[in-house]
Coordinates of C-alpha atoms in Angstrom, one line a residue:
M91 CA 0.0 0.0 0.0
N92 CA 1.3 3.5 -0.9
K93 CA 2.2 5.6 2.1
T94 CA 0.4 8.9 2.0
K95 CA 0.8 10.0 5.5
T96 CA 3.7 10.4 7.9
A97 CA 4.2 10.9 11.6
M98 CA 7.5 12.0 13.2
I99 CA 7.6 11.1 16.9
T100 CA 10.4 11.8 19.4
V101 CA 10.8 9.2 22.1
C102 CA 12.4 10.7 25.1
G103 CA 13.0 10.0 28.8
R104 CA 15.6 9.4 31.5
P105 CA 18.5 6.9 30.9
N106 CA 17.5 3.2 31.1
V107 CA 13.8 3.7 30.9
G108 CA 13.3 1.5 27.9
K109 CA 13.4 3.9 24.9
S110 CA 15.4 1.6 22.7
S111 CA 13.5 -1.5 23.8
L112 CA 10.2 0.3 22.8
T113 CA 11.6 1.5 19.4
N114 CA 12.8 -2.1 18.7
A115 CA 9.4 -3.5 19.7
L116 CA 7.5 -1.1 17.5
V117 CA 9.7 -1.4 14.5
G118 CA 9.6 -5.2 14.8
E119 CA 13.4 -5.8 14.7
K120 CA 16.4 -4.7 16.7
I121 CA 17.7 -1.4 15.3
A122 CA 18.9 0.1 18.7
I123 CA 21.2 -1.7 21.2
V124 CA 19.9 -2.4 24.7
S125 CA 21.7 -2.9 28.0
N126 CA 20.8 -2.4 31.6
K127 CA 23.4 0.3 31.9
P128 CA 22.4 4.1 31.6
Q129 CA 23.4 6.1 28.6
T130 CA 23.5 3.1 26.2
T131 CA 22.2 5.2 23.3
R132 CA 24.5 8.0 22.3
N133 CA 23.1 9.2 19.0
R134 CA 19.6 9.9 17.7
I135 CA 18.4 6.9 15.8
Y136 CA 15.5 6.8 13.4
G137 CA 13.2 3.8 13.6
V138 CA 10.7 3.3 10.8
V139 CA 7.3 1.7 11.2
N140 CA 4.9 1.1 8.2
R141 CA 1.2 0.6 9.1
G142 CA -1.5 0.8 6.4
D143 CA -1.2 4.2 4.6
T144 CA 1.1 5.7 7.2
Q145 CA 4.8 5.8 7.9
Y146 CA 5.8 6.4 11.4
V147 CA 9.4 7.6 12.1
L148 CA 10.5 7.2 15.6
L149 CA 13.4 9.2 17.0
D150 CA 15.1 7.2 19.7
T151 CA 17.2 9.7 21.7
P152 CA 19.9 9.4 24.3
G153 CA 18.6 9.4 28.0
F154 CA 18.2 13.0 29.4
H155 CA 20.8 13.2 32.2
K156 CA 23.3 15.5 33.9
A157 CA 26.3 15.7 31.6
R158 CA 29.7 14.9 33.2
N159 CA 31.9 15.3 30.1
R160 CA 31.8 16.7 26.5
L161 CA 30.2 13.4 25.1
G162 CA 27.5 13.8 27.8
D163 CA 26.9 17.5 26.7
Y164 CA 26.5 16.2 23.1
M165 CA 24.0 13.6 24.1
V166 CA 21.9 16.0 26.1
K167 CA 22.0 18.5 23.2
V168 CA 20.7 15.7 20.8
T169 CA 17.8 15.0 23.1
R170 CA 16.9 18.8 23.4
E171 CA 17.1 19.3 19.7
S172 CA 14.9 16.2 19.0
I173 CA 12.0 18.0 20.7
A174 CA 11.5 20.2 17.7
D175 CA 10.2 19.8 14.2
V176 CA 8.3 16.6 15.0
D177 CA 4.5 15.9 15.1
A178 CA 4.4 14.7 18.7
V179 CA 6.6 13.7 21.7
L180 CA 6.3 10.4 23.5
L181 CA 7.6 10.8 27.1
L182 CA 8.6 7.4 28.5
V183 CA 8.6 7.0 32.3
E184 CA 8.9 4.2 34.9
P185 CA 5.9 3.2 37.0
V186 CA 7.1 5.3 40.0
P187 CA 4.3 7.4 41.7
H188 CA 6.3 10.8 41.6
V189 CA 7.7 12.9 38.9
G190 CA 11.6 12.9 39.0
I191 CA 13.9 15.7 38.2
P192 CA 14.8 14.5 34.6
E193 CA 11.0 14.1 33.9
S194 CA 10.3 17.5 35.2
E195 CA 13.1 19.1 33.0
L196 CA 11.9 17.3 29.9
I197 CA 8.2 18.4 30.7
E198 CA 9.4 22.0 30.8
K199 CA 11.1 21.6 27.4
I200 CA 8.0 19.9 25.9
K201 CA 5.9 22.8 27.3
A202 CA 8.1 25.3 25.5
S203 CA 7.7 23.3 22.2
H204 CA 3.9 23.5 22.3
L205 CA 3.8 20.0 20.8
P206 CA 1.3 17.2 21.6
V207 CA 2.7 14.9 24.2
I208 CA 1.8 11.2 25.0
L209 CA 2.9 9.9 28.3
C210 CA 3.9 6.2 28.2
I211 CA 4.3 4.4 31.5
N212 CA 6.6 1.5 30.7
K213 CA 7.5 -1.7 32.6
I214 CA 3.8 -2.2 33.8
D215 CA 4.7 -6.0 33.8
T216 CA 6.6 -5.2 37.0
I217 CA 3.5 -3.7 38.8
E218 CA 1.8 -5.9 41.4
R219 CA -1.3 -4.0 42.2
K220 CA -3.5 -1.9 39.9
D221 CA -3.7 0.9 42.6
D222 CA 0.1 1.3 42.1
L223 CA -0.5 2.2 38.4
L224 CA -3.3 4.7 39.3
A225 CA -0.9 6.4 41.7
V226 CA 1.6 6.9 38.9
I227 CA -1.2 8.2 36.5
A228 CA -2.3 10.7 39.2
A229 CA 1.2 12.0 39.9
Y230 CA 1.8 12.8 36.1
S231 CA -1.7 14.1 35.5
E232 CA -1.0 16.7 38.2
A233 CA 2.3 17.6 36.6
Y234 CA 1.0 18.2 33.0
P235 CA -2.1 17.9 30.9
F236 CA -0.9 15.0 28.6
D237 CA -2.8 14.4 25.4
A238 CA -2.9 10.7 26.4
I239 CA -1.6 8.4 29.0
I240 CA -0.8 4.8 28.0
P241 CA 0.5 2.2 30.2
I242 CA 2.8 -0.2 28.3
S243 CA 5.5 -2.9 28.5
A244 CA 8.1 -2.8 25.8
R245 CA 9.2 -6.3 27.0
T246 CA 5.8 -8.1 26.8
H247 CA 4.4 -5.7 24.1
E248 CA 1.3 -5.0 26.3
G249 CA -0.4 -1.7 25.3
L250 CA 1.6 -1.3 22.0
E251 CA -1.4 -1.6 19.7
E252 CA -3.2 1.1 21.8
L253 CA 0.0 3.2 21.5
M254 CA 0.1 2.9 17.7
S255 CA -3.6 3.8 17.5
E256 CA -2.9 7.0 19.5
L257 CA 0.2 7.8 17.3
S258 CA -2.1 7.6 14.2
K259 CA -3.9 10.8 15.4
Y260 CA -0.7 12.8 14.6
A261 CA -0.1 11.5 11.1
A262 CA -0.2 14.3 8.4
E263 CA -0.5 14.1 4.7
G264 CA 3.0 13.9 3.2
P265 CA 5.4 11.9 1.1
Q266 CA 7.0 8.6 2.3
L267 CA 10.3 9.5 3.9
F268 CA 12.0 6.0 3.9
P269 CA 11.7 3.3 1.2
D270 CA 9.7 0.1 1.9
G271 CA 11.8 -2.4 3.8
M272 CA 14.1 0.2 5.5
T273 CA 13.7 0.1 9.2
T274 CA 16.5 2.6 10.2
D275 CA 18.5 5.5 8.9
Q276 CA 21.7 3.9 10.3
P277 CA 24.3 2.6 7.8
D278 CA 25.3 -1.1 8.3
R279 CA 28.7 -0.1 9.6
Q280 CA 27.1 2.0 12.4
V281 CA 24.8 -0.9 13.4
V282 CA 27.8 -3.3 13.4
A283 CA 29.8 -0.9 15.7
E284 CA 26.8 -0.5 18.0
I285 CA 26.4 -4.3 18.3
V286 CA 30.0 -4.7 19.5
R287 CA 29.5 -1.8 21.9
E288 CA 26.4 -3.5 23.2
K289 CA 28.5 -6.7 24.0
L290 CA 31.1 -4.5 25.8
L291 CA 28.2 -3.0 27.9
R292 CA 26.8 -6.4 28.8
N293 CA 30.1 -8.2 29.6
L294 CA 32.1 -5.5 31.4
D295 CA 31.6 -4.1 34.9
K296 CA 30.7 -0.7 36.2
E297 CA 32.4 2.3 34.6
I298 CA 34.6 0.7 31.9
P299 CA 32.0 0.4 29.1
H300 CA 31.1 4.1 29.4
G301 CA 34.6 5.0 28.4
T302 CA 34.6 2.8 25.3
A303 CA 33.8 3.6 21.7
V304 CA 33.9 1.3 18.6
E305 CA 35.0 2.3 15.2
I306 CA 34.6 0.0 12.2
T307 CA 38.0 0.4 10.2
R308 CA 37.3 -2.3 7.7
F309 CA 34.1 -3.5 6.1
I310 CA 34.5 -5.5 2.9
E311 CA 32.3 -8.0 1.2
R312 CA 34.5 -10.7 -0.5
D313 CA 33.7 -12.6 -3.7
D314 CA 32.6 -15.6 -1.6
E315 CA 30.0 -13.3 0.3
V316 CA 31.9 -13.4 3.5
I317 CA 32.1 -9.9 5.1
E318 CA 35.4 -8.9 6.5
V319 CA 35.0 -6.6 9.5
D320 CA 37.7 -5.0 11.6
A321 CA 36.5 -3.3 14.8
T322 CA 38.7 -1.0 16.9
I323 CA 37.6 -0.7 20.5
Y324 CA 38.8 2.6 22.2
C325 CA 39.1 2.9 25.9
E326 CA 40.4 5.6 28.2
K327 CA 43.0 3.8 30.3
A328 CA 45.7 1.1 29.9
S329 CA 44.1 -0.8 32.9
H330 CA 40.8 -0.9 31.1
K331 CA 42.5 -2.2 28.0
G332 CA 43.7 -5.1 30.1
M333 CA 40.2 -5.8 31.4
I334 CA 38.6 -5.7 27.9
I335 CA 41.2 -8.2 26.6
G336 CA 41.0 -10.4 29.7
K337 CA 43.2 -13.3 30.8
K338 CA 44.8 -14.8 27.8
G339 CA 42.4 -12.8 25.6
A340 CA 39.3 -14.6 27.0
M341 CA 37.1 -11.5 27.5
L342 CA 37.9 -10.1 24.0
K343 CA 37.2 -13.5 22.4
K344 CA 33.8 -13.7 24.2
I345 CA 32.8 -10.1 23.2
A346 CA 34.0 -10.9 19.5
S347 CA 32.1 -14.2 19.4
E348 CA 28.8 -12.8 20.7
S349 CA 29.2 -9.8 18.4
R350 CA 29.9 -12.0 15.3
Q351 CA 26.8 -14.1 15.9
E352 CA 24.5 -11.1 16.1
I353 CA 26.3 -9.3 13.2
E354 CA 25.8 -12.4 11.0
A355 CA 22.1 -12.4 11.8
F356 CA 21.8 -8.7 11.1
L357 CA 23.6 -8.7 7.8
D358 CA 22.3 -12.2 6.8
S359 CA 25.8 -13.2 5.8
P360 CA 28.8 -15.0 7.2
V361 CA 31.2 -12.6 8.9
N362 CA 35.0 -12.6 9.8
L363 CA 35.3 -10.2 12.6
Q364 CA 38.6 -9.1 14.1
C365 CA 38.6 -6.9 17.2
W366 CA 41.4 -4.7 18.4
V367 CA 41.7 -2.6 21.6
K368 CA 43.4 0.8 21.7
V369 CA 43.9 3.4 24.4
R370 CA 42.7 6.9 23.6
E371 CA 43.0 8.8 26.9
D372 CA 40.0 11.0 28.0
W373 CA 38.5 10.8 24.6
R374 CA 35.1 11.7 26.0
N375 CA 36.3 15.2 26.8
N376 CA 38.3 15.7 23.5
E377 CA 36.3 17.6 20.8
F378 CA 38.4 16.1 18.0
S379 CA 38.0 12.5 19.3
I380 CA 34.3 12.9 19.8
R381 CA 33.8 14.1 16.2
D382 CA 36.3 11.5 14.9
L383 CA 34.2 8.8 16.3
G384 CA 31.0 10.0 14.6
F385 CA 29.4 12.2 17.3
N386 CA 28.7 15.4 15.4

């Protein structure tokens, strides 16, 4: 069916609230990496959902947080700028019966934009009593007159059909922005780099993963359809490099093996993945390094 309407929707919220999980669930495939560590998403990612005559473009944004370095400043700026030139904003919150500081700040920015805003209360599969959910709805209703409040679970997909039905109200006549079959604006190299970074986040403890970045330095499809990928992992300290590599290279092998399996599934092709680790001290505070690694 020809797409004659579009709806641009910004998905925002505090770190680790489930923005990428929700985007992946609505798109129907994994386009954004997910981990239980805050600030997993660093760039704005477009997720494309085609339903009937409408193309929905979801802007998955970095979590709104107090920046502690230049990379953090960049991520907060991306989130701020994403609440503009869209048809509606989707504010994602956890089922906690009070409005936190990040949510209050985001509500202030949304107010200034004069855009319609839907409140999504995520993780309702973790709520034991219905009264607990009503308390969350009451707290947010007092904070702002939301156009709609929809309880959902990105994990179990509960409430997602109701959410899509609500989003359809903001679709406007307009051309199709992305071709059929395209689910994200990210090039393959970027998705591959993000998959490797996700495995770093999932396998490494505490602060180390936040100081890592991944650059794909080689991406070549051979005549036999095997894709050669070289990934350089940057970290901020020599001690972190040792932890990423692990005893006799065990940790790096584990990260590379898990990454390769998921990259092969994403590219639908066999992959020969080589991972290297380099130290780039304090790169998150270095303007050149931040730009060099694609954050611009």
